[in-house]
Amino acid sequence: MPFDTLANELGALTTLSPQQALALGVFVSYFGLIGWLFSKVLASIQGLASRALQTVSKAKGPSRKAKDGSRRGGVSVQVFAALTLASFAHTWFYMFKYMAGSFQAYELSLSVNASSPFAVRLTSWLRDTSLFEEAWYAVCEGRLNWLWSEQLCLFTAGVWTVMLWVEGTRHGIQHVWAYMVLGQVVAISVASNLFYLAILSAPRTAPSSSAPTSSSSTTSPRKPSRTTATSQTEQSKSEDDIRVPPAVYVPVLLSLATVAASPHTSPKTFLLNLLVMHALLIVPLLPRFTLAFPLPGSPQSSWSISLPSLYYTIFLLSIPIRYRTLFAASDVHPPRPLWAPEPLYGGVLGWFERQWLVLFESPAQSSIGWDVVWTSVSFVVWVLVTGGSVRTADERIGADGKQGNEEEKEGVWTRVWKVGYLVFVTPLASVGVTGAYVLRPRGRVEESDNGEGVKEE
């Protein structure tokens, strides 16, 4: 019987209309794209891990601190691997629930004969339903819905795009654009956790000894020019000195403008604005822009701005965007569930209660809402583990293990402050706002040529 059913379904595929076949092809291609992007990202991480292993095997007599750091790095990798799996399972549980609900509602509305071949019913649903467009409408149309979705848009358009460019260039991460596209088609929380894994998997090179070895340990054989330029910038410059070219900051700022414009779009312009937002964020991550940081005096440095200036700009632009959304949603009351016909809390707690109710308004809303939660939690964990940058967490201890405990204590207290700030402010301001403030470079401790710690203001 199962064989007969399979034969009937395969036979039904030959009877599909061109529109049904096209709809099925788009649907299958979507999941094919997801699988291909996962393969690119995982291959990128595997390549970084292999290079790191080669670097460690070539090192002579690693210090005790280096071994301890390696063990801590292994624990961090396990943490972010777990966060990747958890966020993927949670967000896509609701995504599949949304698809199943849409399919059932479609068949009920048309009284479809359940005895018809499933392939015909499925392709008819795909043909007559704008599945993903409807999902985006559902999570952006209402003011409380947009209160959730805007958090993800602000983080992706601002902080995360810049972070992908900076850390991808610094650590020689291949296919940085694939992380962005994966986040757009799967979940930002999944892609961001995979990117954290990529950074943690990258080879560690002490500032005092990395220059001679970078060409052999951190460069892809396919792109030998990447190492020379990158090593010059990442080893001789602090984050405060990184220059961001227009090819990076212009798309970021334009994408933030599309986020601000989203609540004012019409049904005719909503999808176009959304597509422009997504397309702009891929531009800064194309291979030609992630080969190296612009060197002083080079054509790429023309019209460039400093990394701190860009983070501050993102932070200052995101505040009024977020405030406007918070103000617009302050007096919105979603439908009450049967188990709680009256508000349980008032004031600020009542406001958070309304957000909680909206989170479960529909499977589509739950998917993107929990994506926001997982993205925020993962970012807090990232800052807790690394301080926001692997270089400040691991590479400030030289190959000789020096630089002292005072510097470590300073890093710990700074990290505690950052985490506390994120935990208390992010639920209201969003990770798109707080992330830009936390990641801004602000006078990190750098190692001078003679090996002494020099604190920059």
XYZ file of C-alpha atoms in Angstrom:
457
model
C 0.000 0.000 0.000
C 2.737 2.559 0.797
C 4.331 1.750 -2.578
C 1.016 2.335 -4.355
C 0.600 5.648 -2.527
C 4.089 6.742 -3.522
C 3.414 5.775 -7.124
C 0.192 7.802 -7.109
C 1.972 10.853 -5.691
C 4.732 10.625 -8.273
C 2.151 10.230 -10.994
C 0.318 13.302 -9.714
C 3.462 15.370 -10.212
C 3.169 14.820 -13.954
C -0.310 16.376 -13.941
C 0.726 19.658 -12.335
C 0.024 22.886 -14.157
C 2.969 25.183 -14.998
C 1.968 27.491 -12.125
C 1.874 24.598 -9.669
C 5.223 23.279 -10.889
C 6.763 26.743 -10.540
C 5.401 27.150 -7.014
C 6.759 23.741 -6.016
C 10.122 24.573 -7.586
C 10.393 27.809 -5.609
C 9.471 26.028 -2.385
C 11.999 23.239 -2.922
C 14.653 25.737 -4.014
C 14.161 27.658 -0.778
C 15.091 24.635 1.311
C 17.847 23.780 -1.141
C 19.268 27.269 -0.602
C 19.160 26.738 3.156
C 21.047 23.459 2.847
C 23.654 25.016 0.552
C 24.184 27.978 2.898
C 24.598 25.661 5.876
C 27.231 23.729 3.925
C 29.140 26.934 3.092
C 29.037 28.187 6.673
C 29.973 24.861 8.263
C 32.803 24.415 5.753
C 34.023 27.888 6.686
C 34.032 26.995 10.389
C 35.713 23.649 9.723
C 38.420 25.381 7.712
C 39.092 27.826 10.542
C 39.254 25.005 13.088
C 41.706 23.070 10.914
C 43.954 26.092 10.544
C 43.810 26.705 14.283
C 44.812 23.095 14.938
C 47.771 23.466 12.598
C 48.812 26.659 14.366
C 48.689 24.979 17.776
C 50.631 21.950 16.552
C 53.402 24.210 15.246
C 53.656 26.203 18.479
C 56.583 25.297 20.722
C 56.008 24.903 24.424
C 52.664 26.642 24.915
C 52.350 28.407 28.227
C 49.991 27.326 30.976
C 47.811 30.359 30.356
C 47.626 29.470 26.689
C 46.471 25.944 27.570
C 43.889 27.317 30.009
C 42.679 29.707 27.331
C 42.363 26.823 24.894
C 40.236 24.881 27.382
C 38.033 27.920 27.980
C 37.688 28.303 24.230
C 36.547 24.683 23.953
C 33.831 25.274 26.531
C 32.741 28.419 24.688
C 32.468 26.482 21.440
C 30.208 23.949 23.147
C 28.044 26.734 24.576
C 27.490 28.401 21.212
C 26.978 25.077 19.468
C 24.194 24.371 21.967
C 22.726 27.854 21.418
C 22.788 27.266 17.657
C 20.864 24.004 17.923
C 18.396 25.354 20.488
C 17.607 28.522 18.541
C 17.219 26.603 15.282
C 14.896 24.003 16.816
C 12.795 26.603 18.641
C 12.336 29.129 15.836
C 11.706 26.540 13.149
C 9.256 24.611 15.280
C 7.030 27.665 14.969
C 7.923 28.159 11.306
C 6.771 24.649 10.421
C 3.716 25.186 12.620
C 2.944 28.336 10.627
C 3.265 26.454 7.334
C 1.041 23.625 8.569
C -1.576 26.083 9.825
C -1.573 27.969 6.536
C -2.016 24.719 4.617
C -4.905 23.586 6.823
C -6.636 26.979 6.630
C -6.321 26.953 2.838
C -7.909 23.525 2.522
C -10.725 24.389 4.930
C -11.519 27.584 3.041
C -11.899 25.682 -0.235
C -13.287 22.418 1.183
C -10.545 20.470 -0.594
C -11.117 16.752 -1.022
C -8.654 15.029 1.316
C -8.548 12.002 -0.979
C -6.833 14.010 -3.718
C -3.102 13.359 -4.141
C -1.110 15.261 -1.558
C 1.228 16.625 -4.250
C -1.705 18.317 -5.989
C -3.056 19.758 -2.737
C 0.380 20.975 -1.671
C 1.208 22.669 -4.956
C -2.244 24.267 -5.137
C -1.633 25.767 -1.693
C 1.824 27.001 -2.699
C 0.439 28.484 -5.921
C -2.408 30.368 -4.255
C -0.598 31.486 -1.097
C 2.067 34.174 -0.700
C 3.498 32.240 2.200
C 6.502 34.274 3.263
C 5.033 37.638 2.332
C 2.019 36.877 4.523
C 4.331 35.863 7.356
C 6.181 39.172 7.182
C 2.912 41.086 7.082
C 1.772 39.220 10.185
C 4.870 40.190 12.178
C 5.126 43.800 10.966
C 1.571 45.067 10.514
C 0.521 45.725 14.123
C 2.356 48.179 16.356
C 3.071 45.553 18.998
C 4.089 43.103 16.287
C 6.544 45.616 14.875
C 7.819 46.235 18.401
C 9.209 42.698 18.246
C 10.314 42.619 14.606
C 12.057 45.988 14.720
C 14.487 44.675 17.325
C 15.766 42.063 14.894
C 15.899 44.538 12.003
C 17.874 47.121 14.002
C 20.375 44.520 15.183
C 20.847 42.996 11.738
C 20.982 46.252 9.782
C 23.371 47.916 12.199
C 25.424 46.056 14.774
C 25.586 42.621 13.225
C 26.490 43.719 9.698
C 29.395 45.795 11.022
C 30.457 42.955 13.307
C 30.434 40.514 10.391
C 32.652 42.829 8.376
C 35.093 43.634 11.198
C 35.496 40.152 12.672
C 35.266 38.414 9.305
C 38.099 40.556 7.968
C 40.179 40.318 11.141
C 40.007 36.534 11.427
C 40.064 35.710 7.723
C 36.618 34.078 7.795
C 35.550 32.840 4.388
C 32.068 33.370 2.913
C 31.021 36.039 5.428
C 28.100 36.913 3.167
C 26.730 33.379 3.648
C 26.213 34.041 7.358
C 24.079 37.074 6.519
C 21.985 35.286 3.889
C 21.559 32.305 6.213
C 20.280 34.638 8.909
C 17.806 36.167 6.481
C 16.349 32.860 5.282
C 16.633 30.803 8.499
C 17.040 32.890 11.652
C 19.421 35.630 12.763
C 19.949 33.833 16.067
C 21.127 30.690 14.263
C 23.466 32.563 11.928
C 24.874 34.797 14.675
C 25.677 31.810 16.880
C 27.386 30.109 13.951
C 29.424 33.264 13.389
C 30.433 33.317 17.056
C 31.560 29.722 16.559
C 33.580 30.778 13.518
C 35.388 33.488 15.485
C 36.136 31.114 18.351
C 37.389 28.499 15.882
C 39.773 30.905 14.143
C 43.521 30.602 14.833
C 44.800 32.582 17.812
C 47.954 34.563 17.142
C 49.706 36.551 19.825
C 50.400 40.160 18.774
C 54.115 39.852 19.460
C 54.614 36.787 17.326
C 51.817 36.684 14.809
C 53.310 38.652 12.009
C 55.827 36.051 10.882
C 53.326 33.193 11.030
C 50.181 34.807 9.699
C 50.947 34.114 6.093
C 51.063 30.395 6.691
C 48.423 29.916 9.337
C 45.628 32.377 8.716
C 45.418 32.702 4.994
C 43.283 30.765 2.608
C 45.465 29.183 -0.078
C 43.027 30.549 -2.626
C 43.627 34.158 -1.585
C 47.228 34.738 -0.569
C 46.916 38.514 -0.746
C 44.455 38.532 2.122
C 47.013 37.768 4.819
C 49.524 40.480 4.120
C 46.996 43.282 4.190
C 45.085 41.863 7.118
C 48.145 41.204 9.255
C 49.331 44.771 8.743
C 46.095 46.174 10.055
C 44.968 43.718 12.704
C 48.367 43.439 14.411
C 49.528 47.062 14.247
C 46.179 48.735 14.865
C 43.636 48.781 17.616
C 39.921 48.721 16.855
C 39.891 52.501 17.336
C 42.132 52.824 14.265
C 40.079 50.638 11.920
C 38.730 52.649 9.009
C 35.360 51.688 7.551
C 34.990 52.387 3.801
C 31.822 53.809 2.201
C 31.100 50.395 0.668
C 30.369 49.220 4.210
C 28.817 52.128 6.083
C 26.633 53.510 3.269
C 24.604 50.265 2.845
C 24.355 49.981 6.645
C 22.967 53.507 7.028
C 20.600 53.067 4.079
C 19.359 49.804 5.561
C 18.682 51.554 8.866
C 16.645 54.080 6.881
C 14.502 51.257 5.491
C 13.937 50.033 9.055
C 12.738 53.502 10.036
C 10.485 53.640 6.971
C 8.869 50.228 7.499
C 5.935 51.399 9.674
C 5.038 53.989 7.022
C 4.962 51.668 4.018
C 1.793 50.740 2.165
C 0.781 47.259 1.017
C 2.323 48.149 -2.353
C 5.665 49.352 -0.975
C 6.064 47.075 2.056
C 7.631 44.131 0.238
C 9.906 46.363 -1.864
C 11.178 48.127 1.257
C 11.784 44.752 2.901
C 13.706 43.408 -0.090
C 15.862 46.543 -0.275
C 16.639 46.204 3.434
C 17.824 42.629 2.983
C 19.761 43.250 -0.240
C 21.694 46.227 1.139
C 23.112 44.172 3.994
C 24.781 41.677 1.662
C 26.793 44.338 -0.191
C 29.363 45.122 2.570
C 30.049 41.408 3.026
C 30.939 40.571 -0.555
C 34.461 39.118 -0.877
C 36.002 42.247 -2.397
C 35.113 44.259 0.715
C 36.233 41.695 3.328
C 39.755 41.072 2.047
C 41.426 43.600 4.353
C 40.898 46.770 6.330
C 41.715 49.924 4.309
C 45.324 51.007 4.777
C 46.124 54.697 5.440
C 46.630 56.570 2.198
C 45.106 53.832 0.052
C 42.230 54.557 -2.347
C 39.992 52.397 -0.147
C 40.560 54.765 2.795
C 39.091 57.743 0.948
C 35.868 58.905 2.561
C 36.266 56.231 5.222
C 35.229 56.756 8.842
C 36.529 55.262 12.061
C 34.914 52.181 13.552
C 33.989 53.979 16.822
C 32.287 56.723 14.795
C 30.216 54.173 12.898
C 29.106 52.359 16.052
C 28.196 55.675 17.681
C 26.256 56.698 14.576
C 24.319 53.422 14.595
C 23.650 53.839 18.316
C 22.407 57.430 17.970
C 20.267 56.683 14.911
C 18.698 53.604 16.496
C 17.560 55.422 19.645
C 14.890 57.668 18.019
C 13.749 54.818 15.765
C 13.216 52.588 18.771
C 11.677 55.358 20.901
C 9.101 56.123 18.215
C 8.062 52.468 18.073
C 7.875 52.177 21.863
C 5.732 55.302 22.073
C 3.411 54.145 19.276
C 2.866 50.764 20.961
C 2.490 52.079 24.506
C -1.321 52.276 24.378
C -1.996 49.144 22.300
C -3.786 46.290 24.054
C -3.835 42.910 22.287
C -6.767 40.490 22.647
C -6.802 38.790 26.031
C -6.618 34.987 26.323
C -9.476 33.107 27.984
C -7.301 32.128 30.937
C -6.490 35.796 31.690
C -9.422 38.010 30.651
C -8.095 40.885 32.767
C -4.554 42.316 32.895
C -2.476 40.650 35.579
C -0.097 43.575 36.013
C -0.027 47.314 35.602
C 2.642 49.821 34.677
C 5.879 48.523 33.220
C 5.049 44.901 34.064
C 1.737 45.301 32.264
C 3.586 46.547 29.197
C 5.829 43.487 29.214
C 2.741 41.309 29.717
C 1.227 42.709 26.517
C 4.419 41.920 24.641
C 4.311 38.371 26.004
C 0.748 37.930 24.756
C 1.699 39.154 21.276
C 4.608 36.710 21.207
C 2.085 33.851 20.992
C -0.401 35.633 18.743
C 0.485 33.427 15.766
C 3.169 30.872 14.862
C 4.827 33.401 12.547
C 5.011 35.932 15.362
C 6.332 33.299 17.749
C 9.062 32.337 15.285
C 10.432 35.837 14.831
C 9.772 36.784 18.459
C 11.799 33.889 19.797
C 14.433 34.674 17.187
C 14.715 38.082 18.871
C 14.996 36.437 22.289
C 17.632 33.916 21.195
C 19.600 36.600 19.345
C 19.611 38.834 22.421
C 20.519 36.032 24.823
C 23.283 34.786 22.530
C 24.757 38.273 22.232
C 24.788 38.663 26.013
C 26.543 35.293 26.322
C 29.029 36.375 23.651
C 29.887 39.530 25.575
C 30.083 37.544 28.816
C 32.496 35.034 27.281
C 34.642 37.344 25.151
C 33.911 40.916 26.154
C 32.523 41.490 22.651
C 35.705 40.674 20.754
C 37.893 37.581 20.838
C 40.952 39.770 20.506
C 40.300 41.448 23.831
C 39.552 38.124 25.518
C 42.334 35.895 24.214
C 44.974 37.775 22.294
C 45.958 40.370 24.866
C 47.945 37.677 26.720
C 51.204 37.402 24.814
C 53.114 34.275 23.971
C 55.206 34.722 27.129
C 52.100 34.870 29.310
C 52.876 38.402 30.528
C 50.829 41.606 30.729
C 49.828 40.911 34.300
C 46.727 40.305 36.367
C 45.801 43.985 36.575
C 44.840 43.969 32.922
C 42.788 40.779 33.395
C 40.926 42.326 36.336
C 40.185 45.426 34.299
C 38.797 43.234 31.528
C 36.645 41.258 33.966
C 35.081 44.336 35.545
C 34.451 45.907 32.151
C 32.791 42.705 31.025
C 30.603 42.567 34.137
C 29.480 46.132 33.485
C 28.689 45.351 29.850
C 26.667 42.256 30.721
C 24.743 44.093 33.442
C 23.943 46.907 31.047
C 22.745 44.468 28.385
C 20.600 42.442 30.784
C 18.753 45.452 32.207
C 18.484 47.732 29.168
C 18.091 45.354 26.212
C 14.528 44.153 27.040
C 13.329 47.729 26.552
C 15.818 49.318 24.163
C 16.526 46.175 22.059
C 19.839 44.508 21.277
C 20.135 46.656 18.160
C 20.602 49.716 20.374
C 22.541 48.278 23.300
C 24.770 46.152 21.073
C 26.083 49.200 19.219
C 26.916 50.884 22.517
C 28.679 47.854 23.969
C 30.723 46.983 20.873
C 32.034 50.485 20.251
C 35.832 50.559 20.693
C 36.764 52.814 23.580
C 40.424 52.874 24.485
C 41.365 49.213 24.711
C 44.592 48.131 26.325
C 47.104 47.548 23.568
C 50.584 46.152 23.657
C 53.372 48.475 22.587
C 56.413 47.445 20.592
C 58.463 46.885 23.739
C 55.837 44.559 25.214
C 54.535 47.003 27.853
C 50.850 47.564 28.290
C 49.706 50.946 27.034
C 46.190 52.089 27.821
C 44.619 54.234 25.148
C 41.994 56.775 26.094
